[in-house]
C-alpha positions as YAML, in Angstrom:
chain: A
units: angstrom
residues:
- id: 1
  name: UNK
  ca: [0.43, 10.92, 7.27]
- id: 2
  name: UNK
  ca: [2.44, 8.23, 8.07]
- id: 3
  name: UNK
  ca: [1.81, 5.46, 10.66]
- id: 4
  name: UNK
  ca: [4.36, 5.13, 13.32]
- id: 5
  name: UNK
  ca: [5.61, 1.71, 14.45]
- id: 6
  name: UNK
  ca: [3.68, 0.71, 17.13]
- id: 7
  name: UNK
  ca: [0.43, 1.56, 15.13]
- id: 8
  name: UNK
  ca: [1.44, -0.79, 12.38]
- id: 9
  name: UNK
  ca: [2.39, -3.07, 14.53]
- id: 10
  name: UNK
  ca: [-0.51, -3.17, 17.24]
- id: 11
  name: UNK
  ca: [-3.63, -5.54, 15.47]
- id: 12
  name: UNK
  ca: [-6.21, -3.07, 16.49]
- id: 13
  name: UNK
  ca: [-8.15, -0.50, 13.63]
- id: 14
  name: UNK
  ca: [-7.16, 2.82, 13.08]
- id: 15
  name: UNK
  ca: [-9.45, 5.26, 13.95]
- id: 16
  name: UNK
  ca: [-9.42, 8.32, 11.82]
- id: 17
  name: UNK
  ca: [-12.05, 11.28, 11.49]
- id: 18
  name: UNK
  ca: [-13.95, 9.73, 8.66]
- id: 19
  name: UNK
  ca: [-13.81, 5.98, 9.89]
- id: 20
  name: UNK
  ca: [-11.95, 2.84, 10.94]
- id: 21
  name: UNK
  ca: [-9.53, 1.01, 9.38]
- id: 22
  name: UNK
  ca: [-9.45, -2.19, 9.21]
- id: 23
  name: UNK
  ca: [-5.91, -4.17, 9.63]
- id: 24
  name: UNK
  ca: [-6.62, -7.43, 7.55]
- id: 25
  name: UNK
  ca: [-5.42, -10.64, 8.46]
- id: 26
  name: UNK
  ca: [-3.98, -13.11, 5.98]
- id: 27
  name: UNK
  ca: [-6.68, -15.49, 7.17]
- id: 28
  name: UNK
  ca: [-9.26, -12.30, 6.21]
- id: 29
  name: UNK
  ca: [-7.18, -11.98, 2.73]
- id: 30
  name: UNK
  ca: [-7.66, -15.85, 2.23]
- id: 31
  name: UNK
  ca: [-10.87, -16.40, 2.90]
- id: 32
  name: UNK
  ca: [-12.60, -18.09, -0.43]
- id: 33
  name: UNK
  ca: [-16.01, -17.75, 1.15]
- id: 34
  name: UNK
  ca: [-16.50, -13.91, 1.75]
- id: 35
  name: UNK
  ca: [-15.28, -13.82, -1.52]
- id: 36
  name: UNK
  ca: [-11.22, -12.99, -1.17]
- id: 37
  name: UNK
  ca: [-8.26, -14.28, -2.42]
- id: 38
  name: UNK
  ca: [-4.83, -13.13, -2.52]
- id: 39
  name: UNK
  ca: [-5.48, -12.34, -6.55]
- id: 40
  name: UNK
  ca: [-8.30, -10.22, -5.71]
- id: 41
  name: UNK
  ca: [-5.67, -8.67, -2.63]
- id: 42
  name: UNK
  ca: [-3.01, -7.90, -5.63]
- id: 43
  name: UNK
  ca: [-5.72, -6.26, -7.14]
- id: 44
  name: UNK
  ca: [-6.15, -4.04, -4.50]
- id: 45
  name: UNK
  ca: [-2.95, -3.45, -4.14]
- id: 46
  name: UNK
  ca: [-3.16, -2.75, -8.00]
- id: 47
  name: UNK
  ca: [-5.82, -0.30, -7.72]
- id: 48
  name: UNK
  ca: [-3.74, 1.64, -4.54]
- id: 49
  name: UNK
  ca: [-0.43, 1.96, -6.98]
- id: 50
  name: UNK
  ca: [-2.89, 3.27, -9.34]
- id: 51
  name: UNK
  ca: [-2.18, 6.63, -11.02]
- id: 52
  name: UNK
  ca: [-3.81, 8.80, -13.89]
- id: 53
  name: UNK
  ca: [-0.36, 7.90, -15.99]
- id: 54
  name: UNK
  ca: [-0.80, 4.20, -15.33]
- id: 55
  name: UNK
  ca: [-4.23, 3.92, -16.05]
- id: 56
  name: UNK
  ca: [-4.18, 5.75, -19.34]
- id: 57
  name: UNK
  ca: [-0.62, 4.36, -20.62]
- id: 58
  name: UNK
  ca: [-1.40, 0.66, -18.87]
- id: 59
  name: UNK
  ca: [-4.68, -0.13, -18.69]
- id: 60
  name: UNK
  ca: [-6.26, 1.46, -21.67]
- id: 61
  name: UNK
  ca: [-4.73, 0.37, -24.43]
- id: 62
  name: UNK
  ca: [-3.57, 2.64, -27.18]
- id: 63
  name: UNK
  ca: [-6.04, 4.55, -27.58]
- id: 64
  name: UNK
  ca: [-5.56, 5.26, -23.75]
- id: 65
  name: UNK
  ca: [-1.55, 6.03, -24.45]
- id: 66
  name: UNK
  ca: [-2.45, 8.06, -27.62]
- id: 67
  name: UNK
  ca: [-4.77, 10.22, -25.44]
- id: 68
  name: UNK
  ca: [-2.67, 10.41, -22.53]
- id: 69
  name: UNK
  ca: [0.48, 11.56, -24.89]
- id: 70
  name: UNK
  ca: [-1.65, 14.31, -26.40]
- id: 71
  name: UNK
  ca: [-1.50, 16.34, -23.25]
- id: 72
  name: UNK
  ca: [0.65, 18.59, -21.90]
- id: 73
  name: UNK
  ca: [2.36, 18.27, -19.01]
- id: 74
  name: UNK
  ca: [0.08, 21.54, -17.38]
- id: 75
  name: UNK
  ca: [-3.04, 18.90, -18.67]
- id: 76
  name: UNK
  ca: [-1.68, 15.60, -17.24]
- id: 77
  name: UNK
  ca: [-1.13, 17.48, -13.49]
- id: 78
  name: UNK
  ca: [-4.48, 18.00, -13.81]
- id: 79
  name: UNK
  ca: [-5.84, 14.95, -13.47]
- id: 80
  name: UNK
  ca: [-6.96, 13.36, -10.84]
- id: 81
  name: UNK
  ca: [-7.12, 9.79, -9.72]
- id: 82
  name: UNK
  ca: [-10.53, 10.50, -8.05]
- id: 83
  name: UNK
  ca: [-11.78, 12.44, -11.59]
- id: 84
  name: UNK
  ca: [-11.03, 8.87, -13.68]
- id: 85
  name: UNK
  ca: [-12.67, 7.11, -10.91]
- id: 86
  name: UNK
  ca: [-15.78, 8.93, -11.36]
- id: 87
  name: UNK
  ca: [-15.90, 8.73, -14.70]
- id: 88
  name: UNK
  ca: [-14.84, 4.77, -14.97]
- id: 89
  name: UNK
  ca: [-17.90, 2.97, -13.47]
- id: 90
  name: UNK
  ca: [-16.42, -0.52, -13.14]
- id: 91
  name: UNK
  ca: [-13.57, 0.98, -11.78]
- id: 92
  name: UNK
  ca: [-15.65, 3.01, -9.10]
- id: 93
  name: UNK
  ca: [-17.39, -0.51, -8.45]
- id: 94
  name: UNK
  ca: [-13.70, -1.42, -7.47]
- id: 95
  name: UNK
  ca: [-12.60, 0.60, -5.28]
- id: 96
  name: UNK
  ca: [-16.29, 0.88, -3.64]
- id: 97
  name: UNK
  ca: [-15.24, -3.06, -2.90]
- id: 98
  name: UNK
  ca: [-11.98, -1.94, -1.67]
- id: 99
  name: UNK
  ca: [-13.27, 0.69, 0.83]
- id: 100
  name: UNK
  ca: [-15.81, -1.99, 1.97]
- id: 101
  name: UNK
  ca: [-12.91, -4.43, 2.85]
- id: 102
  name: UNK
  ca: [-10.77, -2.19, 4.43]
- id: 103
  name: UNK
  ca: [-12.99, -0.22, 6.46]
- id: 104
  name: UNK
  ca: [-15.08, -1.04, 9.50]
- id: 105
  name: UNK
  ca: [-18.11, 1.01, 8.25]
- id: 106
  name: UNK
  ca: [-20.32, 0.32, 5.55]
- id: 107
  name: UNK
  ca: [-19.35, 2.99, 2.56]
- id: 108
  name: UNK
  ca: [-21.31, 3.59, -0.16]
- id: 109
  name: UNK
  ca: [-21.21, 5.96, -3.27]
- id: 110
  name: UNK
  ca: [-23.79, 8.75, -3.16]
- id: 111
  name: UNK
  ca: [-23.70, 12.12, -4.99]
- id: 112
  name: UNK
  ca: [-20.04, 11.76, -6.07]
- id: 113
  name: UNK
  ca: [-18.95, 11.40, -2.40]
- id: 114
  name: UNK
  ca: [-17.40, 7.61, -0.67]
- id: 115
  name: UNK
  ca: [-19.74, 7.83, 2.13]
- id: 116
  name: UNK
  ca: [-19.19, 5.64, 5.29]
- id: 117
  name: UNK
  ca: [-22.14, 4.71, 7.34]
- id: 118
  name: UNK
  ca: [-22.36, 3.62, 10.63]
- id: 119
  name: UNK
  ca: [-24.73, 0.70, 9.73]
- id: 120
  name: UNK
  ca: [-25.20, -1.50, 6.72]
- id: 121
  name: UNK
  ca: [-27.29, -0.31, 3.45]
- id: 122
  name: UNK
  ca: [-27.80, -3.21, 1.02]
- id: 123
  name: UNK
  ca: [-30.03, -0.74, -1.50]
- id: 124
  name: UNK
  ca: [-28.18, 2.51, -2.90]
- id: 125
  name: UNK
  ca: [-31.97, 3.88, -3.56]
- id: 126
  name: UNK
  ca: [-32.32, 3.98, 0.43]
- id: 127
  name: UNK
  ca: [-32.44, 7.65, 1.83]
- id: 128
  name: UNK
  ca: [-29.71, 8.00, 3.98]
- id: 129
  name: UNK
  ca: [-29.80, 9.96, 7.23]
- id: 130
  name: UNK
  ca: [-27.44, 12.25, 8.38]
- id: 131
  name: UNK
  ca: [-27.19, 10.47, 11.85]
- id: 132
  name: UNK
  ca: [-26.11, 7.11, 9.86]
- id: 133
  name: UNK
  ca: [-22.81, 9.10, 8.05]
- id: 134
  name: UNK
  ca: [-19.70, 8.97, 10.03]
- id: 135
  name: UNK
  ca: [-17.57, 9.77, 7.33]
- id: 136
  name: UNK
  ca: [-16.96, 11.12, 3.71]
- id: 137
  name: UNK
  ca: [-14.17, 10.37, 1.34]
- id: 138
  name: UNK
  ca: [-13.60, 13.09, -1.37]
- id: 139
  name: UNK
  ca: [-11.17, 13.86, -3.89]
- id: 140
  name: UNK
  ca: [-9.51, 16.07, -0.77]
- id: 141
  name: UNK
  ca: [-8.95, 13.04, 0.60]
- id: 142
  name: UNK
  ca: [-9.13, 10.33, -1.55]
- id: 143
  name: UNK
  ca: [-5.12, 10.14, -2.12]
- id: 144
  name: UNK
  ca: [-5.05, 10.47, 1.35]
- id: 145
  name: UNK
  ca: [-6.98, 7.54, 2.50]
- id: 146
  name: UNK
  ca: [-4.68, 5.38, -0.35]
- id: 147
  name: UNK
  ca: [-1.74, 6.21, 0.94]
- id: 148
  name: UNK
  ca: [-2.65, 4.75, 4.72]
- id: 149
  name: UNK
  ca: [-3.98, 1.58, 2.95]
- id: 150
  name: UNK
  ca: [-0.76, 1.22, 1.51]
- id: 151
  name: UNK
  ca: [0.99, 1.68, 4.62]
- id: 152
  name: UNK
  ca: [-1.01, -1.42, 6.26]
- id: 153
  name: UNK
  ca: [-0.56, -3.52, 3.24]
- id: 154
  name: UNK
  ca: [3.02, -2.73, 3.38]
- id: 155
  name: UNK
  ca: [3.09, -1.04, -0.24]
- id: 156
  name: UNK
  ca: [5.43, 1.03, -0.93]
- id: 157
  name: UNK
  ca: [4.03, 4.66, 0.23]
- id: 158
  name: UNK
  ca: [2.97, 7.12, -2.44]
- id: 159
  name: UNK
  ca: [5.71, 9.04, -4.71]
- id: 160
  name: UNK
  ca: [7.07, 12.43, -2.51]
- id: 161
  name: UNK
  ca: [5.09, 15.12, -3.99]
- id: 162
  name: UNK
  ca: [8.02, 17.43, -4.85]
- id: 163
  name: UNK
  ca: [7.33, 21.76, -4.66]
- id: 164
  name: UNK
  ca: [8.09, 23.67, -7.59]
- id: 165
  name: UNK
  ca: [10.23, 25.65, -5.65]
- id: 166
  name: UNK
  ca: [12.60, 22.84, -4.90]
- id: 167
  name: UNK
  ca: [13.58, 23.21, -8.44]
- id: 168
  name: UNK
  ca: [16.42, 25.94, -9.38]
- id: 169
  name: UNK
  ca: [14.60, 25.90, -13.68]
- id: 170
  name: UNK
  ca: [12.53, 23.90, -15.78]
- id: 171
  name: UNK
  ca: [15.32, 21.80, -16.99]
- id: 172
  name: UNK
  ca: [15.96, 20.48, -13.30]
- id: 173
  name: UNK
  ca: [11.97, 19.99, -13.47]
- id: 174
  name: UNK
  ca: [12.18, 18.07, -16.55]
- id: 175
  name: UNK
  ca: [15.47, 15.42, -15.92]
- id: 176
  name: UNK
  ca: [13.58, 14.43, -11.99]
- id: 177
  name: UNK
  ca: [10.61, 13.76, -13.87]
- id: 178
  name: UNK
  ca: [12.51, 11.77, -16.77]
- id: 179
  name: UNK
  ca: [14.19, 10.43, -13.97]
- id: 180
  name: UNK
  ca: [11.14, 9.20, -11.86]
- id: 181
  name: UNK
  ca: [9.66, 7.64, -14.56]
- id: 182
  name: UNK
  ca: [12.51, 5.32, -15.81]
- id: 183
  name: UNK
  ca: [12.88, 4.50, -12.15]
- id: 184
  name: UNK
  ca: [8.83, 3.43, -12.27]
- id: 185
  name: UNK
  ca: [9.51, 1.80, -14.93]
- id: 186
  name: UNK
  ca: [12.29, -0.09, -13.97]
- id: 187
  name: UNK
  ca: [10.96, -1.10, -11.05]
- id: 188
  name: UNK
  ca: [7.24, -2.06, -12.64]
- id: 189
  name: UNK
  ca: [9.71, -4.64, -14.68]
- id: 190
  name: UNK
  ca: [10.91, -6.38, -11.58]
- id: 191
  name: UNK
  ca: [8.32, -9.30, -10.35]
- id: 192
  name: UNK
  ca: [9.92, -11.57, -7.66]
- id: 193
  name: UNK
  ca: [7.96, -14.23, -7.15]
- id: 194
  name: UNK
  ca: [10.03, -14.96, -3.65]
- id: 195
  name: UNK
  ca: [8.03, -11.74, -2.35]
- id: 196
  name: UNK
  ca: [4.49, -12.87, -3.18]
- id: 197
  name: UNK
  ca: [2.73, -13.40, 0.12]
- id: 198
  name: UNK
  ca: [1.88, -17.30, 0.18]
- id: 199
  name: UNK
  ca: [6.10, -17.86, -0.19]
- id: 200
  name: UNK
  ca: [6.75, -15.18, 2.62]
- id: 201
  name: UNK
  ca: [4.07, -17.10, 4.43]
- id: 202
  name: UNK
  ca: [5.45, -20.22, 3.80]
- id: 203
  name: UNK
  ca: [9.14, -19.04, 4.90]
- id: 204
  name: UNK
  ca: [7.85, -17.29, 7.83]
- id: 205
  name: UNK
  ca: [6.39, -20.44, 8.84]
- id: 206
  name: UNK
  ca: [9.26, -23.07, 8.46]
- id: 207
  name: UNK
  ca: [11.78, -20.66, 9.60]
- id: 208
  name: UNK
  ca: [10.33, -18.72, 12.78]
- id: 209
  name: UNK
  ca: [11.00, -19.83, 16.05]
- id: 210
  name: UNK
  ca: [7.20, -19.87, 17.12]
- id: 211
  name: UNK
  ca: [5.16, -18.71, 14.05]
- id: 212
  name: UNK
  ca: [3.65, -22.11, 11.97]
- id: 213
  name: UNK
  ca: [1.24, -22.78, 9.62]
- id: 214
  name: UNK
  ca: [-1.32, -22.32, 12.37]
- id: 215
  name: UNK
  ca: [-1.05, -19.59, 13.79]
- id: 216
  name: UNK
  ca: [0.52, -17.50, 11.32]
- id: 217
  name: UNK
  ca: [-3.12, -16.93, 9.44]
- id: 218
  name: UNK
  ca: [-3.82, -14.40, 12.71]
- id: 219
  name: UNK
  ca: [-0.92, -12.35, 11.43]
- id: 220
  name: UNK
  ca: [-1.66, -8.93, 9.65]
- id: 221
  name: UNK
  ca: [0.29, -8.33, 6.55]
- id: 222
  name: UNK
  ca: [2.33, -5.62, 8.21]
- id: 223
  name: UNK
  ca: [3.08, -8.18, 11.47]
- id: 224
  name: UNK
  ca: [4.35, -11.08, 8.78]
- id: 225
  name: UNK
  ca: [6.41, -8.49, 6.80]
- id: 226
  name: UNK
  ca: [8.12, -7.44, 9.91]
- id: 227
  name: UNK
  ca: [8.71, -10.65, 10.87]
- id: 228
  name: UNK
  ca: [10.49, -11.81, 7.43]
- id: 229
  name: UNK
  ca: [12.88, -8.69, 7.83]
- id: 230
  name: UNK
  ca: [13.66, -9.66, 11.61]
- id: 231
  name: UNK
  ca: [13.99, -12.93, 10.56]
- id: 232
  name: UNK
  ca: [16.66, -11.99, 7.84]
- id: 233
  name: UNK
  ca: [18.40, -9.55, 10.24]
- id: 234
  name: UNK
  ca: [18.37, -11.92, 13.13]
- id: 235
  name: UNK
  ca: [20.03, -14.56, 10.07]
- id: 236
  name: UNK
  ca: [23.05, -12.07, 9.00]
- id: 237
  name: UNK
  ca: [23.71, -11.37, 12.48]
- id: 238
  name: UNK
  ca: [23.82, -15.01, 13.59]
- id: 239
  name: UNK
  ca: [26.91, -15.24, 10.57]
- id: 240
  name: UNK
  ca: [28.29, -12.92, 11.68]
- id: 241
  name: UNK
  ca: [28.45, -13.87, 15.30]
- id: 242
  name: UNK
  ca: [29.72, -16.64, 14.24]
- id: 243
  name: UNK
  ca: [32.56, -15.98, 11.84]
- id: 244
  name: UNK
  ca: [33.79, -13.23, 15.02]
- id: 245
  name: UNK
  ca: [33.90, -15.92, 17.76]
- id: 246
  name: UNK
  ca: [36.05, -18.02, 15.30]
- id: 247
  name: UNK
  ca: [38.11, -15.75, 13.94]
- id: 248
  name: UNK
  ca: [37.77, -12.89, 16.01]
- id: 249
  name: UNK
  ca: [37.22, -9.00, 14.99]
- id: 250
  name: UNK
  ca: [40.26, -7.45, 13.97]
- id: 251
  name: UNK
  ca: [38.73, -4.74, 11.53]
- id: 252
  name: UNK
  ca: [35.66, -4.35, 14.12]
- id: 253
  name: UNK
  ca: [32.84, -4.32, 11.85]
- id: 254
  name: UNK
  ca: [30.59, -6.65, 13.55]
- id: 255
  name: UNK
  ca: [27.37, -4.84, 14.57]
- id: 256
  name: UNK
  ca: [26.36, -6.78, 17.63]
- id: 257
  name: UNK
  ca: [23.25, -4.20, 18.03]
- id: 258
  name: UNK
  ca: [22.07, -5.82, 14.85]
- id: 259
  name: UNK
  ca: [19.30, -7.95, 15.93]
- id: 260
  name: UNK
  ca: [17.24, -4.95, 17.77]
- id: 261
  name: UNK
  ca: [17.68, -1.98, 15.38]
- id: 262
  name: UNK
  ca: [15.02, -0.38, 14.62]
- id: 263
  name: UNK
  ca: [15.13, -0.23, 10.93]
- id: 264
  name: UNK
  ca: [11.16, 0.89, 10.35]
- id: 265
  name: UNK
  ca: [11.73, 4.35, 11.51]
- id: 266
  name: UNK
  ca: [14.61, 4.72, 9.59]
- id: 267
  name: UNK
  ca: [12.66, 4.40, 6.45]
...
């Protein structure tokens, strides 16, 4: 599922059939005293890029890598996000906090289900009624869910699942998955600290005609990502204007349509 513009755009939630989602603002991400902060927001975002592959080779040491090795390839497709999850208590404590930020209900974790609630349950021992569930998140649609809180949080959206029959042999199967993985890993190397959200904050702010340190805390992360591209569109094009009223357009390669593409649907 993937959210068109003018949903990630508009600040309303998104209603979907098991809830609403919540579009944070960076003055919701930065609030110290309902206990965020944009480390604990990279750690969500941490926990959405989070795979069975990553958490074995990554997060649990050798003995996770040795383990994870030792598979085959049938084994490893096995796995499930959602089955480590349930296994990994701290980790289910995680992403229990992650649900609970992101959506508008109250979810808790009952009988192996994520289980949003249309009021707010403080003790797991309380019985719940079926007239208080509005939703249920399962490992049907536990990837799901992920991938539409990456969308708001402007992550980069889950790997295309690829069919087997897209692939003429197993060889062909073999070099895309060699493939995607030195591409992971090649792009898991790159950290750019200009891309952190308090400097794209602090660039939005100095550099946008009407967005300041003010206001721009109303923003939601999508609305202040979409500004910083407009605002580095709307900066090439304003070169380029220039150099072409100075020295004119011989080889016509100035895009004077620039500054209102729509480069989100594109994507």
């Amino acid at each position: 599922m993937k959210l068109d513009y003018g949903t990630q755009l508009s600040p309303y939630p998104i209603r979907l059939s098991i809830g609403t989602l919540i579009k944070p603002r960076l003055k919701d991400i930065a609030d110290s005293t309902k206990g965020m902060s944009f480390e604990k927001f990279y750690y969500f975002e941490y926990l959405l890029k989070m795979n069975p592959e990553y958490f074995y080779q990554e997060t649990k040491g050798d003995e996770g890598k040795k383990y994870w090795n030792s598979l085959s390839e049938q084994e490893q497709s096995k796995i499930t996000l959602y089955s480590i999850v349930l296994k990994e208590e701290s980790l289910l404590k995680s992403f229990l906090e992650l649900f609970n930020f992101f959506f508008m209900e109250s979810v808790v974790f009952k009988e192996g289900y994520f289980v949003l609630l249309n009021k707010s349950i403080n003790d797991d021992s309380d019985i719940i009624s079926e007239h208080e569930i509005c939703g249920v998140i399962s490992e049907e649609t536990f990837s799901q869910i992920l991938n539409v809180i990456q969308q708001i949080c402007c992550i980069d959206e889950a790997e295309e699942v690829v069919e087997e029959s897209k692939f003429k042999n197993k060889t062909a199967k073999k070099l895309f998955e060699k493939m995607r993985k030195a591409a992971k890993k090649e792009k898991s190397a790159k950290h750019n600290n200009n891309f952190v959200l308090p400097n794209i904050i602090s660039a939005v702010s100095n550099m946008h005609p009407s967005i300041n340190f003010i206001n721009v805390w109303e923003l939601t992360v999508f609305e202040l990502i979409d500004s910083f591209n407009r605002l580095q569109a709307n900066l090439i094009y304003d070169i380029d204007a220039r150099r072409v009223s100075v020295w004119g357009d011989e080889k016509k390669t100035f895009d004077a349509a620039l500054w209102y593409k729509n480069e989100y649907d594109k994507r």
